[in-house]
XYZ file of C-alpha atoms in Angstrom:
409
model
C 0.000 0.000 0.000
C 1.527 3.291 -1.106
C -0.548 5.504 1.166
C -3.646 4.773 3.173
C -6.465 6.928 1.811
C -9.766 6.577 3.689
C -11.411 8.964 1.218
C -10.960 6.459 -1.621
C -14.402 4.988 -2.423
C -13.197 1.394 -2.334
C -11.569 1.885 1.065
C -14.556 3.808 2.383
C -17.016 1.103 1.319
C -15.124 -1.677 3.124
C -12.080 -0.471 5.061
C -11.429 -3.700 6.948
C -9.063 -5.432 4.463
C -7.009 -2.240 4.349
C -6.944 -2.071 8.140
C -5.665 -5.656 8.239
C -2.806 -4.778 5.895
C -1.851 -1.788 8.023
C -1.868 -3.794 11.253
C 0.346 -6.483 9.775
C 2.748 -4.451 7.655
C 2.781 -0.816 8.758
C 1.034 -0.219 12.124
C 2.313 3.354 12.428
C 1.848 4.213 8.766
C 2.564 7.673 7.408
C 0.053 8.676 4.722
C 1.127 11.588 2.556
C -2.447 11.726 1.250
C -3.569 12.661 4.756
C -0.288 14.227 5.878
C -0.790 12.164 9.004
C 0.386 9.091 10.854
C -2.185 6.282 11.015
C -2.243 3.936 14.024
C -4.084 0.650 13.496
C -3.232 -1.852 16.252
C -5.355 -2.033 19.375
C -2.472 -1.535 21.807
C -1.206 1.567 20.005
C -4.631 3.137 19.475
C -5.672 2.548 23.103
C -2.354 3.901 24.373
C -2.734 7.063 22.288
C -6.269 7.584 23.614
C -4.961 7.396 27.168
C -1.766 9.425 26.657
C -3.261 12.913 26.763
C 0.164 14.407 27.497
C 1.415 13.316 24.071
C -1.768 13.266 21.968
C -3.947 16.366 22.042
C -7.621 16.586 21.114
C -7.450 20.359 20.709
C -7.359 21.700 17.146
C -4.277 23.505 15.886
C -4.569 27.178 16.700
C -7.152 26.522 19.422
C -10.910 26.987 19.289
C -12.653 30.095 17.896
C -12.534 33.013 20.344
C -11.019 30.701 22.940
C -14.393 29.030 23.623
C -14.075 25.717 25.482
C -15.470 22.664 23.680
C -15.494 19.240 25.315
C -14.386 17.183 22.309
C -11.704 19.667 21.325
C -10.101 20.145 24.719
C -7.413 18.648 26.931
C -7.020 18.637 30.701
C -7.536 20.699 32.779
C -10.252 22.326 30.598
C -11.610 18.949 29.548
C -11.787 17.756 33.149
C -13.871 20.759 34.201
C -16.219 20.531 31.213
C -16.671 16.772 31.520
C -17.562 17.105 35.192
C -20.482 19.359 34.294
C -22.146 16.705 32.111
C -21.005 13.517 33.856
C -23.779 13.466 36.443
C -26.401 13.823 33.697
C -25.223 10.710 31.837
C -24.448 8.143 34.509
C -25.952 4.677 33.922
C -28.355 5.354 36.789
C -29.514 8.661 35.335
C -30.054 7.045 31.943
C -31.849 4.007 33.365
C -34.848 6.082 34.429
C -35.409 6.928 30.745
C -35.925 3.280 29.756
C -39.756 3.202 29.942
C -40.029 6.339 27.817
C -37.551 5.016 25.249
C -39.415 1.699 25.115
C -42.598 3.605 24.306
C -40.900 5.648 21.584
C -39.392 2.522 20.015
C -42.755 0.702 20.138
C -44.449 3.577 18.304
C -41.712 3.784 15.669
C -41.744 0.003 15.164
C -45.531 0.097 14.681
C -45.012 2.775 12.030
C -42.331 0.609 10.403
C -44.708 -2.355 10.169
C -47.524 -0.168 8.846
C -45.212 1.278 6.165
C -44.442 -2.113 4.585
C -44.965 -2.388 0.849
C -44.849 -5.975 -0.318
C -43.705 -6.852 3.186
C -40.669 -4.546 2.945
C -39.812 -1.304 4.758
C -36.686 0.767 5.349
C -35.560 0.252 8.939
C -33.178 3.194 8.970
C -35.811 5.652 7.726
C -38.502 4.510 10.158
C -36.584 3.577 13.323
C -32.803 3.995 13.395
C -32.924 7.510 11.935
C -35.721 9.155 13.992
C -35.249 7.365 17.330
C -32.095 9.142 18.587
C -33.407 12.507 17.379
C -36.647 12.118 19.332
C -34.796 10.982 22.469
C -32.186 13.739 22.510
C -34.761 16.395 21.609
C -36.906 15.364 24.555
C -33.909 15.414 26.883
C -33.091 18.941 25.761
C -36.683 20.176 25.863
C -36.851 20.873 22.135
C -40.334 21.134 20.576
C -41.349 18.230 18.366
C -41.711 20.503 15.321
C -37.953 21.231 15.393
C -36.842 17.576 15.310
C -36.465 17.612 11.526
C -34.116 20.594 11.860
C -32.164 18.712 14.509
C -31.538 15.766 12.226
C -30.779 17.980 9.236
C -28.180 19.914 11.220
C -26.571 16.754 12.603
C -26.393 15.157 9.149
C -24.926 18.293 7.593
C -22.317 18.745 10.305
C -21.164 15.134 10.126
C -21.420 14.788 6.343
C -19.681 18.111 5.825
C -16.408 16.579 6.967
C -16.219 14.937 3.560
C -19.121 15.783 1.295
C -20.480 19.292 1.679
C -18.399 21.823 3.638
C -20.681 24.667 2.538
C -23.742 22.801 3.787
C -21.986 22.111 7.074
C -21.178 25.813 7.430
C -24.829 26.768 6.830
C -25.992 24.197 9.366
C -23.447 25.525 11.861
C -24.812 29.072 11.538
C -28.452 27.958 11.835
C -27.756 25.641 14.745
C -25.740 28.222 16.661
C -28.451 30.861 16.254
C -31.147 28.448 17.415
C -29.280 27.180 20.451
C -28.222 30.657 21.568
C -31.882 31.648 21.408
C -32.877 28.586 23.462
C -30.132 29.269 26.022
C -31.368 32.849 26.442
C -34.947 31.640 26.899
C -33.976 29.017 29.489
C -32.073 31.599 31.523
C -35.349 33.489 31.926
C -37.709 30.512 32.116
C -35.786 27.379 33.121
C -37.497 23.998 33.075
C -36.534 20.433 33.943
C -34.725 19.754 30.667
C -30.990 19.258 30.201
C -30.336 22.718 28.737
C -32.071 24.374 31.685
C -29.948 22.376 34.114
C -26.790 23.465 32.341
C -27.913 27.100 32.309
C -28.788 27.132 36.020
C -25.855 24.973 37.169
C -23.186 26.082 39.599
C -20.475 26.207 36.923
C -20.558 29.547 35.060
C -20.668 28.950 31.311
C -20.704 31.474 28.497
C -23.480 31.334 25.882
C -20.999 29.909 23.355
C -19.892 27.210 25.774
C -23.513 26.309 26.404
C -24.284 26.031 22.714
C -21.112 23.965 22.343
C -22.574 21.492 24.816
C -25.833 21.504 22.860
C -23.981 20.777 19.634
C -22.092 17.909 21.260
C -25.329 16.404 22.550
C -27.053 16.777 19.197
C -24.343 15.299 16.996
C -23.018 12.755 19.475
C -26.507 11.713 20.483
C -27.994 11.192 17.026
C -25.627 10.241 14.205
C -23.567 7.768 16.226
C -26.616 5.986 17.642
C -28.351 5.800 14.257
C -25.245 4.174 12.801
C -24.872 1.761 15.717
C -28.470 0.568 15.312
C -28.235 0.267 11.516
C -24.825 -1.438 11.426
C -25.896 -3.909 14.092
C -29.090 -4.850 12.285
C -27.197 -5.301 9.003
C -24.943 -7.844 10.739
C -27.997 -9.585 12.202
C -29.673 -9.839 8.806
C -26.533 -11.295 7.256
C -26.494 -14.279 9.611
C -29.735 -16.270 10.162
C -28.073 -18.280 12.950
C -27.279 -15.063 14.788
C -30.889 -13.936 14.450
C -32.159 -17.262 15.813
C -29.758 -17.140 18.746
C -30.852 -13.662 19.771
C -34.528 -14.600 19.488
C -34.000 -17.712 21.618
C -31.749 -15.983 24.165
C -32.892 -12.366 24.683
C -30.496 -12.109 27.621
C -27.762 -11.776 24.975
C -29.105 -8.406 23.830
C -26.365 -6.452 25.617
C -23.708 -8.750 24.163
C -25.209 -8.129 20.717
C -24.829 -4.362 21.169
C -21.218 -4.690 22.333
C -20.319 -6.952 19.422
C -22.019 -4.523 17.023
C -19.799 -1.757 18.383
C -16.711 -3.916 17.921
C -17.556 -5.506 14.588
C -18.666 -2.423 12.634
C -18.146 0.626 14.813
C -20.222 3.743 14.070
C -17.113 5.845 14.739
C -14.134 4.433 12.865
C -11.441 6.929 13.784
C -10.545 10.089 15.658
C -7.911 12.737 15.044
C -5.150 13.804 17.409
C -2.206 16.218 17.297
C 1.061 15.271 18.999
C 2.040 17.752 21.692
C 5.542 16.305 21.820
C 7.512 13.545 20.129
C 5.745 10.228 20.634
C 6.478 6.614 19.791
C 4.037 4.044 18.443
C 4.813 0.575 17.087
C 8.519 1.428 17.083
C 8.011 4.572 14.996
C 8.893 8.047 16.246
C 6.156 10.580 15.549
C 7.389 14.183 15.619
C 5.720 16.844 17.723
C 2.869 18.753 16.048
C 2.008 15.810 13.783
C -1.528 14.847 12.801
C -2.403 11.310 13.909
C -5.441 9.240 12.899
C -6.410 6.654 15.503
C -8.249 3.817 13.742
C -10.746 2.496 16.274
C -12.389 0.359 13.589
C -9.076 -1.367 12.940
C -8.185 -1.739 16.613
C -11.496 -3.503 17.206
C -10.537 -6.217 14.696
C -7.003 -6.765 15.921
C -6.341 -10.541 15.970
C -3.916 -9.911 18.826
C -6.932 -9.129 20.999
C -9.795 -11.205 19.562
C -10.084 -14.648 18.003
C -11.883 -14.592 14.656
C -11.902 -10.787 14.628
C -13.689 -10.554 11.264
C -16.643 -12.653 12.474
C -19.655 -11.404 14.427
C -19.568 -13.618 17.541
C -22.589 -13.024 19.751
C -21.155 -14.605 22.888
C -17.842 -12.796 22.607
C -16.606 -10.879 25.665
C -16.128 -7.704 23.652
C -15.933 -4.984 26.303
C -12.321 -4.196 25.359
C -13.453 -2.724 22.062
C -12.830 0.956 21.350
C -16.228 1.655 19.795
C -16.788 4.409 22.352
C -13.120 5.267 22.817
C -11.286 4.819 26.109
C -9.821 6.983 28.851
C -10.945 10.512 29.598
C -12.570 10.849 26.158
C -14.747 7.751 26.551
C -18.102 8.601 24.972
C -20.286 10.458 27.451
C -23.506 9.162 25.892
C -22.483 5.497 25.767
C -25.126 4.307 28.291
C -27.882 6.044 26.325
C -26.714 4.739 22.941
C -26.423 1.205 24.302
C -29.933 1.374 25.738
C -31.479 2.690 22.518
C -29.749 0.028 20.409
C -30.767 -2.788 22.749
C -34.407 -1.733 22.952
C -34.616 -1.153 19.203
C -33.450 -4.622 18.166
C -35.354 -6.529 20.832
C -38.601 -4.688 20.050
C -38.186 -5.546 16.372
C -37.586 -9.226 17.150
C -40.595 -9.278 19.483
C -43.058 -8.199 16.770
C -41.652 -10.316 13.921
C -41.200 -13.991 13.190
C -38.545 -13.509 10.557
C -36.333 -10.772 9.135
C -34.217 -10.673 6.022
C -32.550 -7.995 3.993
C -34.690 -7.159 0.970
C -32.196 -5.337 -1.214
C -28.883 -3.525 -1.077
C -28.278 -1.238 1.861
C -27.100 2.275 1.051
C -24.177 3.662 2.969
C -23.822 7.249 4.123
C -21.410 7.855 1.257
C -22.234 5.220 -1.374
C -19.872 4.312 -4.176
C -21.044 5.998 -7.370
C -21.953 4.019 -10.499
C -18.823 5.289 -12.254
C -16.636 4.219 -9.352
C -18.288 0.801 -9.253
C -17.734 0.375 -13.005
C -14.074 1.272 -12.602
C -13.729 -1.266 -9.811
C -15.371 -4.026 -11.891
C -13.081 -3.273 -14.812
C -10.049 -3.474 -12.563
C -8.983 0.107 -13.060
C -6.880 1.294 -10.134
C -6.715 4.979 -9.447
C -3.293 6.332 -8.679
C -2.598 7.903 -5.330
C -2.431 11.431 -6.717
C -5.872 11.055 -8.285
C -7.357 9.480 -5.173
C -6.094 12.226 -2.914
C -8.723 14.727 -4.029
C -11.715 12.826 -5.372
C -14.731 14.834 -6.531
C -16.955 13.085 -4.005
C -15.179 13.024 -0.654
C -16.041 10.431 1.936
C -16.126 10.813 5.682
C -13.507 8.425 7.108
C -14.636 8.978 10.688
C -18.247 7.766 10.698
C -19.618 4.547 9.230
C -23.292 3.864 8.854
C -26.271 3.288 6.596
C -28.687 5.725 5.014
C -31.154 2.971 4.116
C -31.650 -0.693 4.984
C -34.629 -2.418 3.296
C -35.940 -5.268 5.431
C -38.546 -7.930 4.686
C -40.562 -8.186 7.888
C -42.778 -11.175 8.684
C -45.065 -10.192 11.588
C -46.039 -12.517 14.391
């Protein structure tokens, strides 16, 4: 491999063979396409997550106007910001939401079954896509009529990393204006919602810091969960034995969610900047270097898991990096796990059989021209692949549609 290029359509469609090559042959690969080092083995990726003295989450040049953002901060700022939200997202705090989430999932699943045409409906469109939006909007006290805006903003912000920077910029402006308005309203008339609790908390936060929290909750609480639910169901549909096992042993639902996170993680990678010279897999990485930590590759490291490319329901998969590790472990992990578990078990409860009823469509599908080139064996050179017309997002992995044939009970 000349240079790992996650924007290449072939790599983006199925990155796992490329990850395997990196792990075996070049685990601290330098990609001149990315101008970054790429870490692919579990030990190295996990170590970089934990080594916040060497690997910084803060963007080069800092954040705009010096505003503190949780995802783009290092200790001690990160510690203070994380503390503010931690108590809102403990497993105990999330557990009280379970009856409400069960009701939401039941309603969405009923709509899914009612929407069948010829026995087929799109699971992403009817359940995986709206569920996290409804849940996070309710937590934040957002009116139901603004949920479509929520999802549009989240999609634009995530997709803009690769596909539409202008659309992402427009969504950023709209979202910031809306959240600043909500923050101002909640200062005057606080309620019981999450935004009100942040506004009235003991830690003084600026309006921009408050909207930064709102943005984190929106994007982290919707796109990632949608992709977790969709990727997990795709794996379930691909293996009838797996589907039977989960129907016969519902106690394995949590194991199914963990293996979904390991097998086809909704977040495939995160970026870091080295604060000082670091070493990974015997390679020295200079200070101020960009580093891509491949969680998706680390999760399939054969040094950690037997049969890493198989979906094994009874696997003890808690060492996966689907939610990261260390101080940047995903704040919303308990909520995402709960939503994914309830979604799949509700679907199995109302159906006798499920099977995929056509090709799934990924967030960034391979175009017809790219597919033709692949069939004909044409290989694009590195220089051409570096700046493709349609850019993929190498960080997130998920489905935009998943047609399912549903046989009701």
